[in-house]
mmCIF file with all atom_site columns, C-alpha atoms in Angstrom:
data_model
loop_
_atom_site.group_PDB
_atom_site.id
_atom_site.type_symbol
_atom_site.label_atom_id
_atom_site.label_alt_id
_atom_site.label_comp_id
_atom_site.label_asym_id
_atom_site.label_entity_id
_atom_site.label_seq_id
_atom_site.pdbx_PDB_ins_code
_atom_site.Cartn_x
_atom_site.Cartn_y
_atom_site.Cartn_z
_atom_site.occupancy
_atom_site.B_iso_or_equiv
_atom_site.pdbx_formal_charge
_atom_site.auth_seq_id
_atom_site.auth_comp_id
_atom_site.auth_asym_id
_atom_site.auth_atom_id
_atom_site.pdbx_PDB_model_num
ATOM 1   C CA . UNK J 1 1   ? -5.894  7.527   22.030  1.00 29.00 ? 127 UNK J CA 1
ATOM 2   C CA . UNK J 1 2   ? -6.898  7.889   18.530  1.00 26.00 ? 128 UNK J CA 1
ATOM 3   C CA . UNK J 1 3   ? -6.503  11.257  17.231  1.00 28.00 ? 129 UNK J CA 1
ATOM 4   C CA . UNK J 1 4   ? -9.467  12.708  13.954  1.00 29.00 ? 130 UNK J CA 1
ATOM 5   C CA . UNK J 1 5   ? -7.663  14.493  12.249  1.00 26.00 ? 131 UNK J CA 1
ATOM 6   C CA . UNK J 1 6   ? -10.886 16.057  10.622  1.00 22.00 ? 132 UNK J CA 1
ATOM 7   C CA . UNK J 1 7   ? -8.909  18.381  7.796   1.00 28.00 ? 133 UNK J CA 1
ATOM 8   C CA . UNK J 1 8   ? -6.390  15.831  6.098   1.00 30.00 ? 134 UNK J CA 1
ATOM 9   C CA . UNK J 1 9   ? -5.504  14.187  2.846   1.00 28.00 ? 135 UNK J CA 1
ATOM 10  C CA . UNK J 1 10  ? -5.525  10.893  1.149   1.00 31.00 ? 136 UNK J CA 1
ATOM 11  C CA . UNK J 1 11  ? -4.515  10.673  -2.910  1.00 27.00 ? 137 UNK J CA 1
ATOM 12  C CA . UNK J 1 12  ? -7.381  7.716   -3.483  1.00 31.00 ? 138 UNK J CA 1
ATOM 13  C CA . UNK J 1 13  ? -6.760  6.225   -7.565  1.00 28.00 ? 139 UNK J CA 1
ATOM 14  C CA . UNK J 1 14  ? -6.937  10.017  -8.841  1.00 30.00 ? 140 UNK J CA 1
ATOM 15  C CA . UNK J 1 15  ? -3.587  10.864  -8.312  1.00 25.00 ? 141 UNK J CA 1
ATOM 16  C CA . UNK J 1 16  ? -2.105  14.024  -9.313  1.00 27.00 ? 142 UNK J CA 1
ATOM 17  C CA . UNK J 1 17  ? -0.019  15.601  -11.322 1.00 24.00 ? 143 UNK J CA 1
ATOM 18  C CA . UNK J 1 18  ? 2.934   14.140  -8.937  1.00 28.00 ? 144 UNK J CA 1
ATOM 19  C CA . UNK J 1 19  ? 2.708   13.239  -5.483  1.00 30.00 ? 145 UNK J CA 1
ATOM 20  C CA . UNK J 1 20  ? 4.505   10.934  -2.152  1.00 31.00 ? 146 UNK J CA 1
ATOM 21  C CA . UNK J 1 21  ? 2.390   9.242   -0.244  1.00 32.00 ? 147 UNK J CA 1
ATOM 22  C CA . UNK J 1 22  ? 2.260   8.417   3.366   1.00 33.00 ? 148 UNK J CA 1
ATOM 23  C CA . UNK J 1 23  ? -0.319  7.090   4.698   1.00 31.00 ? 149 UNK J CA 1
ATOM 24  C CA . UNK J 1 24  ? -2.542  4.694   2.224   1.00 30.00 ? 150 UNK J CA 1
ATOM 25  C CA . UNK J 1 25  ? 0.084   3.557   0.428   1.00 31.00 ? 151 UNK J CA 1
ATOM 26  C CA . UNK J 1 26  ? 2.681   2.769   3.765   1.00 33.00 ? 152 UNK J CA 1
ATOM 27  C CA . UNK J 1 27  ? 5.119   5.146   1.997   1.00 33.00 ? 153 UNK J CA 1
ATOM 28  C CA . UNK J 1 28  ? 8.242   5.971   4.818   1.00 34.00 ? 154 UNK J CA 1
ATOM 29  C CA . UNK J 1 29  ? 11.558  7.665   4.698   1.00 33.00 ? 155 UNK J CA 1
ATOM 30  C CA . UNK J 1 30  ? 14.258  4.966   5.428   1.00 34.00 ? 156 UNK J CA 1
ATOM 31  C CA . UNK J 1 31  ? 18.170  4.978   5.110   1.00 32.00 ? 157 UNK J CA 1
ATOM 32  C CA . UNK J 1 32  ? 19.892  3.374   2.541   1.00 34.00 ? 158 UNK J CA 1
ATOM 33  C CA . UNK J 1 33  ? 23.194  3.951   1.045   1.00 34.00 ? 159 UNK J CA 1
ATOM 34  C CA . UNK J 1 34  ? 24.528  6.315   3.186   1.00 35.00 ? 160 UNK J CA 1
ATOM 35  C CA . UNK J 1 35  ? 20.651  8.694   2.203   1.00 40.00 ? 161 UNK J CA 1
ATOM 36  C CA . UNK J 1 36  ? 17.228  9.102   2.820   1.00 41.00 ? 162 UNK J CA 1
ATOM 37  C CA . UNK J 1 37  ? 14.711  7.965   -0.042  1.00 44.00 ? 163 UNK J CA 1
ATOM 38  C CA . UNK J 1 38  ? 11.302  9.519   -1.180  1.00 49.00 ? 164 UNK J CA 1
ATOM 39  C CA . UNK J 1 39  ? 9.656   8.143   -3.915  1.00 49.00 ? 165 UNK J CA 1
ATOM 40  C CA . UNK J 1 40  ? 6.967   9.493   -5.887  1.00 49.00 ? 166 UNK J CA 1
ATOM 41  C CA . UNK J 1 41  ? 4.920   8.678   -9.348  1.00 46.00 ? 167 UNK J CA 1
ATOM 42  C CA . UNK J 1 42  ? 5.012   10.610  -11.420 1.00 45.00 ? 168 UNK J CA 1
ATOM 43  C CA . UNK J 1 43  ? 1.813   10.131  -13.684 1.00 39.00 ? 169 UNK J CA 1
ATOM 44  C CA . UNK J 1 44  ? 0.864   11.383  -17.199 1.00 36.00 ? 170 UNK J CA 1
ATOM 45  C CA . UNK J 1 45  ? -2.761  12.230  -18.354 1.00 32.00 ? 171 UNK J CA 1
ATOM 46  C CA . UNK J 1 46  ? -5.647  14.851  -19.059 1.00 32.00 ? 172 UNK J CA 1
ATOM 47  C CA . UNK J 1 47  ? -7.927  13.149  -17.107 1.00 33.00 ? 173 UNK J CA 1
ATOM 48  C CA . UNK J 1 48  ? -8.691  10.664  -15.077 1.00 36.00 ? 174 UNK J CA 1
ATOM 49  C CA . UNK J 1 49  ? -11.026 9.104   -18.068 1.00 37.00 ? 175 UNK J CA 1
ATOM 50  C CA . UNK J 1 50  ? -8.296  9.398   -19.703 1.00 39.00 ? 176 UNK J CA 1
ATOM 51  C CA . UNK J 1 51  ? -4.662  8.331   -17.761 1.00 50.00 ? 177 UNK J CA 1
ATOM 52  C CA . UNK J 1 52  ? -2.665  6.569   -20.500 1.00 57.00 ? 178 UNK J CA 1
ATOM 53  C CA . UNK J 1 53  ? 0.704   6.476   -18.443 1.00 64.00 ? 179 UNK J CA 1
ATOM 54  C CA . UNK J 1 54  ? 2.812   6.222   -14.617 1.00 76.00 ? 180 UNK J CA 1
ATOM 55  C CA . UNK J 1 55  ? 6.289   6.249   -13.544 1.00 77.00 ? 181 UNK J CA 1
ATOM 56  C CA . UNK J 1 56  ? 7.481   4.998   -10.568 1.00 76.00 ? 182 UNK J CA 1
ATOM 57  C CA . UNK J 1 57  ? 10.214  7.515   -8.875  1.00 69.00 ? 183 UNK J CA 1
ATOM 58  C CA . UNK J 1 58  ? 13.356  7.384   -6.350  1.00 71.00 ? 184 UNK J CA 1
ATOM 59  C CA . UNK J 1 59  ? 13.621  10.446  -5.101  1.00 71.00 ? 185 UNK J CA 1
ATOM 60  C CA . UNK J 1 60  ? 17.479  10.493  -2.441  1.00 71.00 ? 186 UNK J CA 1
ATOM 61  C CA . UNK J 1 61  ? 17.919  12.513  0.273   1.00 68.00 ? 187 UNK J CA 1
ATOM 62  C CA . UNK J 1 62  ? 20.893  12.632  1.718   1.00 69.00 ? 188 UNK J CA 1
ATOM 63  C CA . UNK J 1 63  ? 21.257  12.793  5.741   1.00 69.00 ? 189 UNK J CA 1
ATOM 64  C CA . UNK J 1 64  ? 23.761  15.593  6.079   1.00 71.00 ? 190 UNK J CA 1
ATOM 65  C CA . UNK J 1 65  ? 21.499  17.670  3.957   1.00 69.00 ? 191 UNK J CA 1
ATOM 66  C CA . UNK J 1 66  ? 17.893  19.736  3.710   1.00 71.00 ? 192 UNK J CA 1
ATOM 67  C CA . UNK J 1 67  ? 17.599  19.347  -0.102  1.00 71.00 ? 193 UNK J CA 1
ATOM 68  C CA . UNK J 1 68  ? 17.296  16.398  -2.747  1.00 68.00 ? 194 UNK J CA 1
ATOM 69  C CA . UNK J 1 69  ? 20.077  15.328  -4.384  1.00 66.00 ? 195 UNK J CA 1
ATOM 70  C CA . UNK J 1 70  ? 19.013  12.354  -6.841  1.00 71.00 ? 196 UNK J CA 1
ATOM 71  C CA . UNK J 1 71  ? 16.004  11.888  -8.532  1.00 68.00 ? 197 UNK J CA 1
ATOM 72  C CA . UNK J 1 72  ? 15.490  8.919   -11.718 1.00 68.00 ? 198 UNK J CA 1
ATOM 73  C CA . UNK J 1 73  ? 12.540  7.418   -12.882 1.00 70.00 ? 199 UNK J CA 1
ATOM 74  C CA . UNK J 1 74  ? 12.354  4.189   -11.016 1.00 66.00 ? 200 UNK J CA 1
ATOM 75  C CA . UNK J 1 75  ? 10.092  2.183   -13.280 1.00 74.00 ? 201 UNK J CA 1
ATOM 76  C CA . UNK J 1 76  ? 10.495  2.626   -16.876 1.00 71.00 ? 202 UNK J CA 1
ATOM 77  C CA . UNK J 1 77  ? 7.461   0.785   -18.454 1.00 71.00 ? 203 UNK J CA 1
ATOM 78  C CA . UNK J 1 78  ? 5.026   2.117   -21.558 1.00 70.00 ? 204 UNK J CA 1
ATOM 79  C CA . UNK J 1 79  ? 1.640   1.402   -18.900 1.00 73.00 ? 205 UNK J CA 1
ATOM 80  C CA . UNK J 1 80  ? 0.530   2.654   -15.111 1.00 80.00 ? 206 UNK J CA 1
ATOM 81  C CA . UNK J 1 81  ? 2.314   1.757   -12.891 1.00 84.00 ? 207 UNK J CA 1
ATOM 82  C CA . UNK J 1 82  ? 1.424   2.930   -9.932  1.00 86.00 ? 208 UNK J CA 1
ATOM 83  C CA . UNK J 1 83  ? 0.611   2.595   -5.522  1.00 90.00 ? 209 UNK J CA 1
ATOM 84  C CA . UNK J 1 84  ? 3.971   1.539   -3.934  1.00 90.00 ? 210 UNK J CA 1
ATOM 85  C CA . UNK J 1 85  ? 4.800   0.549   -1.245  1.00 93.00 ? 211 UNK J CA 1
ATOM 86  C CA . UNK J 1 86  ? 8.350   0.006   -0.055  1.00 91.00 ? 212 UNK J CA 1
ATOM 87  C CA . UNK J 1 87  ? 10.042  -2.584  2.955   1.00 93.00 ? 213 UNK J CA 1
ATOM 88  C CA . UNK J 1 88  ? 14.295  -1.859  2.006   1.00 89.00 ? 214 UNK J CA 1
ATOM 89  C CA . UNK J 1 89  ? 15.326  -3.219  -1.448  1.00 88.00 ? 215 UNK J CA 1
ATOM 90  C CA . UNK J 1 90  ? 11.487  -4.416  -2.388  1.00 93.00 ? 216 UNK J CA 1
ATOM 91  C CA . UNK J 1 91  ? 9.974   -2.441  -3.202  1.00 92.00 ? 217 UNK J CA 1
ATOM 92  C CA . UNK J 1 92  ? 5.753   -3.205  -4.205  1.00 95.00 ? 218 UNK J CA 1
ATOM 93  C CA . UNK J 1 93  ? 4.079   -2.083  -6.205  1.00 93.00 ? 219 UNK J CA 1
ATOM 94  C CA . UNK J 1 94  ? 1.034   -2.374  -8.216  1.00 92.00 ? 220 UNK J CA 1
ATOM 95  C CA . UNK J 1 95  ? 0.567   -2.519  -11.949 1.00 90.00 ? 221 UNK J CA 1
ATOM 96  C CA . UNK J 1 96  ? -1.553  -2.531  -15.645 1.00 87.00 ? 222 UNK J CA 1
ATOM 97  C CA . UNK J 1 97  ? 1.378   -4.332  -17.815 1.00 83.00 ? 223 UNK J CA 1
ATOM 98  C CA . UNK J 1 98  ? -0.259  -7.338  -18.289 1.00 81.00 ? 224 UNK J CA 1
ATOM 99  C CA . UNK J 1 99  ? -3.352  -5.251  -18.711 1.00 83.00 ? 225 UNK J CA 1
ATOM 100 C CA . UNK J 1 100 ? -4.958  -5.776  -15.029 1.00 85.00 ? 226 UNK J CA 1
ATOM 101 C CA . UNK J 1 101 ? -4.169  -4.178  -11.697 1.00 90.00 ? 227 UNK J CA 1
ATOM 102 C CA . UNK J 1 102 ? -1.636  -6.661  -10.482 1.00 92.00 ? 228 UNK J CA 1
ATOM 103 C CA . UNK J 1 103 ? 0.621   -7.157  -7.177  1.00 95.00 ? 229 UNK J CA 1
ATOM 104 C CA . UNK J 1 104 ? 4.843   -6.851  -9.210  1.00 93.00 ? 230 UNK J CA 1
ATOM 105 C CA . UNK J 1 105 ? 7.756   -6.440  -6.808  1.00 95.00 ? 231 UNK J CA 1
ATOM 106 C CA . UNK J 1 106 ? 10.676  -4.791  -8.088  1.00 92.00 ? 232 UNK J CA 1
ATOM 107 C CA . UNK J 1 107 ? 14.080  -4.801  -5.882  1.00 90.00 ? 233 UNK J CA 1
ATOM 108 C CA . UNK J 1 108 ? 15.877  -1.961  -5.503  1.00 83.00 ? 234 UNK J CA 1
ATOM 109 C CA . UNK J 1 109 ? 19.542  -3.728  -6.306  1.00 83.00 ? 235 UNK J CA 1
ATOM 110 C CA . UNK J 1 110 ? 18.309  -5.192  -9.248  1.00 83.00 ? 236 UNK J CA 1
ATOM 111 C CA . UNK J 1 111 ? 16.951  -4.093  -13.634 1.00 78.00 ? 237 UNK J CA 1
ATOM 112 C CA . UNK J 1 112 ? 14.079  -7.677  -13.026 1.00 85.00 ? 238 UNK J CA 1
ATOM 113 C CA . UNK J 1 113 ? 10.402  -6.493  -12.315 1.00 89.00 ? 239 UNK J CA 1
ATOM 114 C CA . UNK J 1 114 ? 8.879   -9.588  -10.801 1.00 93.00 ? 240 UNK J CA 1
ATOM 115 C CA . UNK J 1 115 ? 4.408   -10.723 -10.958 1.00 93.00 ? 241 UNK J CA 1
ATOM 116 C CA . UNK J 1 116 ? 4.423   -11.376 -6.477  1.00 95.00 ? 242 UNK J CA 1
ATOM 117 C CA . UNK J 1 117 ? 0.738   -13.334 -7.803  1.00 92.00 ? 243 UNK J CA 1
ATOM 118 C CA . UNK J 1 118 ? 0.363   -15.730 -10.852 1.00 84.00 ? 244 UNK J CA 1
ATOM 119 C CA . UNK J 1 119 ? -2.718  -15.847 -10.551 1.00 76.00 ? 245 UNK J CA 1
ATOM 120 C CA . UNK J 1 120 ? -4.855  -12.549 -13.283 1.00 69.00 ? 246 UNK J CA 1
ATOM 121 C CA . UNK J 1 121 ? -7.107  -10.415 -11.170 1.00 78.00 ? 247 UNK J CA 1
ATOM 122 C CA . UNK J 1 122 ? -7.660  -6.243  -9.999  1.00 89.00 ? 248 UNK J CA 1
ATOM 123 C CA . UNK J 1 123 ? -5.420  -6.011  -7.061  1.00 93.00 ? 249 UNK J CA 1
ATOM 124 C CA . UNK J 1 124 ? -4.093  -2.450  -5.008  1.00 94.00 ? 250 UNK J CA 1
ATOM 125 C CA . UNK J 1 125 ? -2.764  -1.282  -2.232  1.00 95.00 ? 251 UNK J CA 1
ATOM 126 C CA . UNK J 1 126 ? 0.504   -3.595  -1.396  1.00 97.00 ? 252 UNK J CA 1
ATOM 127 C CA . UNK J 1 127 ? 1.249   -2.546  2.358   1.00 97.00 ? 253 UNK J CA 1
ATOM 128 C CA . UNK J 1 128 ? 4.441   -4.648  4.248   1.00 97.00 ? 254 UNK J CA 1
ATOM 129 C CA . UNK J 1 129 ? 4.856   -5.955  7.419   1.00 98.00 ? 255 UNK J CA 1
ATOM 130 C CA . UNK J 1 130 ? 7.033   -4.477  9.406   1.00 97.00 ? 256 UNK J CA 1
ATOM 131 C CA . UNK J 1 131 ? 9.805   -6.785  8.867   1.00 96.00 ? 257 UNK J CA 1
ATOM 132 C CA . UNK J 1 132 ? 9.403   -7.031  5.363   1.00 96.00 ? 258 UNK J CA 1
ATOM 133 C CA . UNK J 1 133 ? 8.221   -10.917 5.458   1.00 97.00 ? 259 UNK J CA 1
ATOM 134 C CA . UNK J 1 134 ? 4.114   -10.154 4.574   1.00 98.00 ? 260 UNK J CA 1
ATOM 135 C CA . UNK J 1 135 ? 2.153   -8.369  2.449   1.00 98.00 ? 261 UNK J CA 1
ATOM 136 C CA . UNK J 1 136 ? -1.178  -7.460  2.213   1.00 97.00 ? 262 UNK J CA 1
ATOM 137 C CA . UNK J 1 137 ? -2.940  -5.807  -0.588  1.00 97.00 ? 263 UNK J CA 1
ATOM 138 C CA . UNK J 1 138 ? -6.946  -5.717  -1.647  1.00 96.00 ? 264 UNK J CA 1
ATOM 139 C CA . UNK J 1 139 ? -8.367  -7.877  -4.203  1.00 94.00 ? 265 UNK J CA 1
ATOM 140 C CA . UNK J 1 140 ? -12.073 -8.170  -5.336  1.00 90.00 ? 266 UNK J CA 1
ATOM 141 C CA . UNK J 1 141 ? -11.512 -12.053 -6.769  1.00 85.00 ? 267 UNK J CA 1
ATOM 142 C CA . UNK J 1 142 ? -13.757 -12.732 -4.586  1.00 88.00 ? 268 UNK J CA 1
ATOM 143 C CA . UNK J 1 143 ? -15.379 -9.503  -3.582  1.00 87.00 ? 269 UNK J CA 1
ATOM 144 C CA . UNK J 1 144 ? -16.552 -6.579  -6.834  1.00 88.00 ? 270 UNK J CA 1
ATOM 145 C CA . UNK J 1 145 ? -16.070 -3.330  -3.581  1.00 90.00 ? 271 UNK J CA 1
ATOM 146 C CA . UNK J 1 146 ? -12.530 -5.361  -2.158  1.00 92.00 ? 272 UNK J CA 1
ATOM 147 C CA . UNK J 1 147 ? -11.179 -7.617  0.189   1.00 94.00 ? 273 UNK J CA 1
ATOM 148 C CA . UNK J 1 148 ? -8.279  -7.789  2.239   1.00 96.00 ? 274 UNK J CA 1
ATOM 149 C CA . UNK J 1 149 ? -5.614  -10.794 1.533   1.00 96.00 ? 275 UNK J CA 1
ATOM 150 C CA . UNK J 1 150 ? -1.631  -11.403 2.914   1.00 96.00 ? 276 UNK J CA 1
ATOM 151 C CA . UNK J 1 151 ? 1.040   -13.089 1.921   1.00 96.00 ? 277 UNK J CA 1
ATOM 152 C CA . UNK J 1 152 ? 4.491   -14.691 3.109   1.00 97.00 ? 278 UNK J CA 1
ATOM 153 C CA . UNK J 1 153 ? 7.374   -13.038 0.494   1.00 97.00 ? 279 UNK J CA 1
ATOM 154 C CA . UNK J 1 154 ? 8.417   -15.839 -1.066  1.00 96.00 ? 280 UNK J CA 1
ATOM 155 C CA . UNK J 1 155 ? 12.418  -14.016 -1.357  1.00 94.00 ? 281 UNK J CA 1
ATOM 156 C CA . UNK J 1 156 ? 14.080  -16.838 -3.309  1.00 94.00 ? 282 UNK J CA 1
ATOM 157 C CA . UNK J 1 157 ? 11.510  -17.311 -5.302  1.00 94.00 ? 283 UNK J CA 1
ATOM 158 C CA . UNK J 1 158 ? 9.789   -13.414 -5.529  1.00 95.00 ? 284 UNK J CA 1
ATOM 159 C CA . UNK J 1 159 ? 7.069   -14.657 -5.360  1.00 95.00 ? 285 UNK J CA 1
ATOM 160 C CA . UNK J 1 160 ? 3.734   -14.699 -2.206  1.00 96.00 ? 286 UNK J CA 1
ATOM 161 C CA . UNK J 1 161 ? 3.097   -17.537 -0.655  1.00 95.00 ? 287 UNK J CA 1
ATOM 162 C CA . UNK J 1 162 ? 1.047   -18.755 1.966   1.00 96.00 ? 288 UNK J CA 1
ATOM 163 C CA . UNK J 1 163 ? -2.044  -16.918 0.796   1.00 94.00 ? 289 UNK J CA 1
ATOM 164 C CA . UNK J 1 164 ? -5.441  -16.150 3.183   1.00 93.00 ? 290 UNK J CA 1
ATOM 165 C CA . UNK J 1 165 ? -7.793  -13.793 2.716   1.00 94.00 ? 291 UNK J CA 1
ATOM 166 C CA . UNK J 1 166 ? -8.669  -11.671 6.121   1.00 94.00 ? 292 UNK J CA 1
ATOM 167 C CA . UNK J 1 167 ? -11.257 -9.506  5.254   1.00 94.00 ? 293 UNK J CA 1
ATOM 168 C CA . UNK J 1 168 ? -14.849 -11.736 4.618   1.00 89.00 ? 294 UNK J CA 1
ATOM 169 C CA . UNK J 1 169 ? -16.926 -8.584  4.270   1.00 90.00 ? 295 UNK J CA 1
ATOM 170 C CA . UNK J 1 170 ? -18.947 -9.141  1.426   1.00 89.00 ? 296 UNK J CA 1
ATOM 171 C CA . UNK J 1 171 ? -18.502 -4.602  0.935   1.00 91.00 ? 297 UNK J CA 1
ATOM 172 C CA . UNK J 1 172 ? -15.530 -2.458  0.865   1.00 94.00 ? 298 UNK J CA 1
ATOM 173 C CA . UNK J 1 173 ? -12.853 -3.695  2.565   1.00 96.00 ? 299 UNK J CA 1
ATOM 174 C CA . UNK J 1 174 ? -9.842  -1.553  1.532   1.00 96.00 ? 300 UNK J CA 1
ATOM 175 C CA . UNK J 1 175 ? -6.038  1.070   2.635   1.00 96.00 ? 301 UNK J CA 1
ATOM 176 C CA . UNK J 1 176 ? -4.750  -2.545  5.489   1.00 97.00 ? 302 UNK J CA 1
ATOM 177 C CA . UNK J 1 177 ? -1.815  -0.433  7.091   1.00 97.00 ? 303 UNK J CA 1
ATOM 178 C CA . UNK J 1 178 ? 0.259   -2.817  9.346   1.00 97.00 ? 304 UNK J CA 1
ATOM 179 C CA . UNK J 1 179 ? 0.155   -1.837  13.005  1.00 97.00 ? 305 UNK J CA 1
ATOM 180 C CA . UNK J 1 180 ? 4.771   -1.516  14.245  1.00 97.00 ? 306 UNK J CA 1
ATOM 181 C CA . UNK J 1 181 ? 4.878   -4.782  15.882  1.00 96.00 ? 307 UNK J CA 1
ATOM 182 C CA . UNK J 1 182 ? 3.015   -6.148  12.698  1.00 96.00 ? 308 UNK J CA 1
ATOM 183 C CA . UNK J 1 183 ? 0.145   -7.696  14.226  1.00 96.00 ? 309 UNK J CA 1
ATOM 184 C CA . UNK J 1 184 ? -2.790  -5.774  13.996  1.00 97.00 ? 310 UNK J CA 1
ATOM 185 C CA . UNK J 1 185 ? -3.604  -4.556  10.495  1.00 97.00 ? 311 UNK J CA 1
ATOM 186 C CA . UNK J 1 186 ? -5.700  -1.205  10.794  1.00 97.00 ? 312 UNK J CA 1
ATOM 187 C CA . UNK J 1 187 ? -8.018  -0.622  7.575   1.00 97.00 ? 313 UNK J CA 1
ATOM 188 C CA . UNK J 1 188 ? -11.334 1.043   6.389   1.00 97.00 ? 314 UNK J CA 1
ATOM 189 C CA . UNK J 1 189 ? -14.744 -1.255  5.871   1.00 96.00 ? 315 UNK J CA 1
ATOM 190 C CA . UNK J 1 190 ? -19.026 0.280   4.941   1.00 95.00 ? 316 UNK J CA 1
ATOM 191 C CA . UNK J 1 191 ? -19.522 -3.403  7.890   1.00 93.00 ? 317 UNK J CA 1
ATOM 192 C CA . UNK J 1 192 ? -22.041 -2.564  10.072  1.00 83.00 ? 318 UNK J CA 1
ATOM 193 C CA . UNK J 1 193 ? -24.506 0.611   9.067   1.00 85.00 ? 319 UNK J CA 1
ATOM 194 C CA . UNK J 1 194 ? -22.792 0.970   5.508   1.00 88.00 ? 320 UNK J CA 1
ATOM 195 C CA . UNK J 1 195 ? -20.428 3.645   6.458   1.00 93.00 ? 321 UNK J CA 1
ATOM 196 C CA . UNK J 1 196 ? -16.826 3.667   5.913   1.00 95.00 ? 322 UNK J CA 1
ATOM 197 C CA . UNK J 1 197 ? -15.699 3.077   9.098   1.00 96.00 ? 323 UNK J CA 1
ATOM 198 C CA . UNK J 1 198 ? -11.591 2.595   10.918  1.00 97.00 ? 324 UNK J CA 1
ATOM 199 C CA . UNK J 1 199 ? -11.021 -1.098  11.839  1.00 96.00 ? 325 UNK J CA 1
ATOM 200 C CA . UNK J 1 200 ? -8.976  -3.467  13.626  1.00 97.00 ? 326 UNK J CA 1
ATOM 201 C CA . UNK J 1 201 ? -7.913  -6.934  12.982  1.00 97.00 ? 327 UNK J CA 1
ATOM 202 C CA . UNK J 1 202 ? -5.292  -9.112  14.443  1.00 95.00 ? 328 UNK J CA 1
ATOM 203 C CA . UNK J 1 203 ? -4.618  -10.656 11.762  1.00 89.00 ? 329 UNK J CA 1
ATOM 204 C CA . UNK J 1 204 ? -3.632  -14.428 12.962  1.00 87.00 ? 330 UNK J CA 1
ATOM 205 C CA . UNK J 1 205 ? -6.130  -13.638 15.269  1.00 88.00 ? 331 UNK J CA 1
ATOM 206 C CA . UNK J 1 206 ? -10.032 -13.948 15.276  1.00 87.00 ? 332 UNK J CA 1
ATOM 207 C CA . UNK J 1 207 ? -10.288 -10.518 16.098  1.00 93.00 ? 333 UNK J CA 1
ATOM 208 C CA . UNK J 1 208 ? -11.625 -7.462  14.773  1.00 95.00 ? 334 UNK J CA 1
ATOM 209 C CA . UNK J 1 209 ? -12.482 -4.493  16.788  1.00 96.00 ? 335 UNK J CA 1
ATOM 210 C CA . UNK J 1 210 ? -14.257 -1.287  15.516  1.00 95.00 ? 336 UNK J CA 1
ATOM 211 C CA . UNK J 1 211 ? -12.355 2.117   16.014  1.00 96.00 ? 337 UNK J CA 1
ATOM 212 C CA . UNK J 1 212 ? -14.042 5.026   14.081  1.00 96.00 ? 338 UNK J CA 1
ATOM 213 C CA . UNK J 1 213 ? -18.442 5.523   14.844  1.00 95.00 ? 339 UNK J CA 1
ATOM 214 C CA . UNK J 1 214 ? -18.592 8.495   13.547  1.00 94.00 ? 340 UNK J CA 1
ATOM 215 C CA . UNK J 1 215 ? -16.508 7.894   9.676   1.00 95.00 ? 341 UNK J CA 1
ATOM 216 C CA . UNK J 1 216 ? -12.582 8.096   9.186   1.00 95.00 ? 342 UNK J CA 1
ATOM 217 C CA . UNK J 1 217 ? -10.084 6.834   6.307   1.00 95.00 ? 343 UNK J CA 1
ATOM 218 C CA . UNK J 1 218 ? -6.881  6.614   5.386   1.00 95.00 ? 344 UNK J CA 1
ATOM 219 C CA . UNK J 1 219 ? -6.115  5.152   8.291   1.00 96.00 ? 345 UNK J CA 1
ATOM 220 C CA . UNK J 1 220 ? -2.038  6.071   9.886   1.00 96.00 ? 346 UNK J CA 1
ATOM 221 C CA . UNK J 1 221 ? -0.401  4.758   13.501  1.00 96.00 ? 347 UNK J CA 1
ATOM 222 C CA . UNK J 1 222 ? 1.915   6.595   15.118  1.00 95.00 ? 348 UNK J CA 1
ATOM 223 C CA . UNK J 1 223 ? 5.419   4.903   15.294  1.00 95.00 ? 349 UNK J CA 1
ATOM 224 C CA . UNK J 1 224 ? 4.636   3.869   18.556  1.00 95.00 ? 350 UNK J CA 1
ATOM 225 C CA . UNK J 1 225 ? 1.410   2.147   17.466  1.00 95.00 ? 351 UNK J CA 1
ATOM 226 C CA . UNK J 1 226 ? -0.477  4.340   21.133  1.00 94.00 ? 352 UNK J CA 1
ATOM 227 C CA . UNK J 1 227 ? -1.940  6.378   17.443  1.00 96.00 ? 353 UNK J CA 1
ATOM 228 C CA . UNK J 1 228 ? -3.916  6.023   14.828  1.00 96.00 ? 354 UNK J CA 1
ATOM 229 C CA . UNK J 1 229 ? -4.294  8.231   12.763  1.00 96.00 ? 355 UNK J CA 1
ATOM 230 C CA . UNK J 1 230 ? -6.684  9.691   10.160  1.00 95.00 ? 356 UNK J CA 1
ATOM 231 C CA . UNK J 1 231 ? -9.240  12.022  7.835   1.00 93.00 ? 357 UNK J CA 1
ATOM 232 C CA . UNK J 1 232 ? -13.141 11.539  8.127   1.00 90.00 ? 358 UNK J CA 1
#
């Protein structure tokens, strides 16, 4: 069953001053160090055309309390760091630190930052698989409107390997989000009649299915994988 939330909210690339991201960027509260944490992005600019910098912050909530009791800056570069996606201690994010929007990794228990892909290019919207072994993202490497790619995380070398393009439509394919069992990626595409709709892609099979037919964006799975929430 698909639950259609018409009055939903999405946070694309022009963020507010402080934002908590869930559906589009797959941020969820997880247990860490005896508490709960949320990621926050602080952005400093006057208008979207005058963006200067943004950093990723970590807010930690004790599991026995209703309030955030720790809050600290997690990335410190002077350029844009945004669109965080987290699995346990693995924080993937997009940064302009090399002059391009690219995928980077920072581990919560290290003070080191790693570039996940060797090639340069426009990358966005990272999303970890539920087991943290794979990362999906959007790339303009072969399509200026974006394709969805998937790579296996090499924890020893802190890189992505076995990279392959998941969608081949010459047009908008973006906003990937994994099903709880890690078998399906819900995403948004303009294929068909050119309107943005929710689609499903079985990433290990050659199977594709359209979900919405009157518009849909920002898909997010229910914990049991039986529902998808989105907005139009």
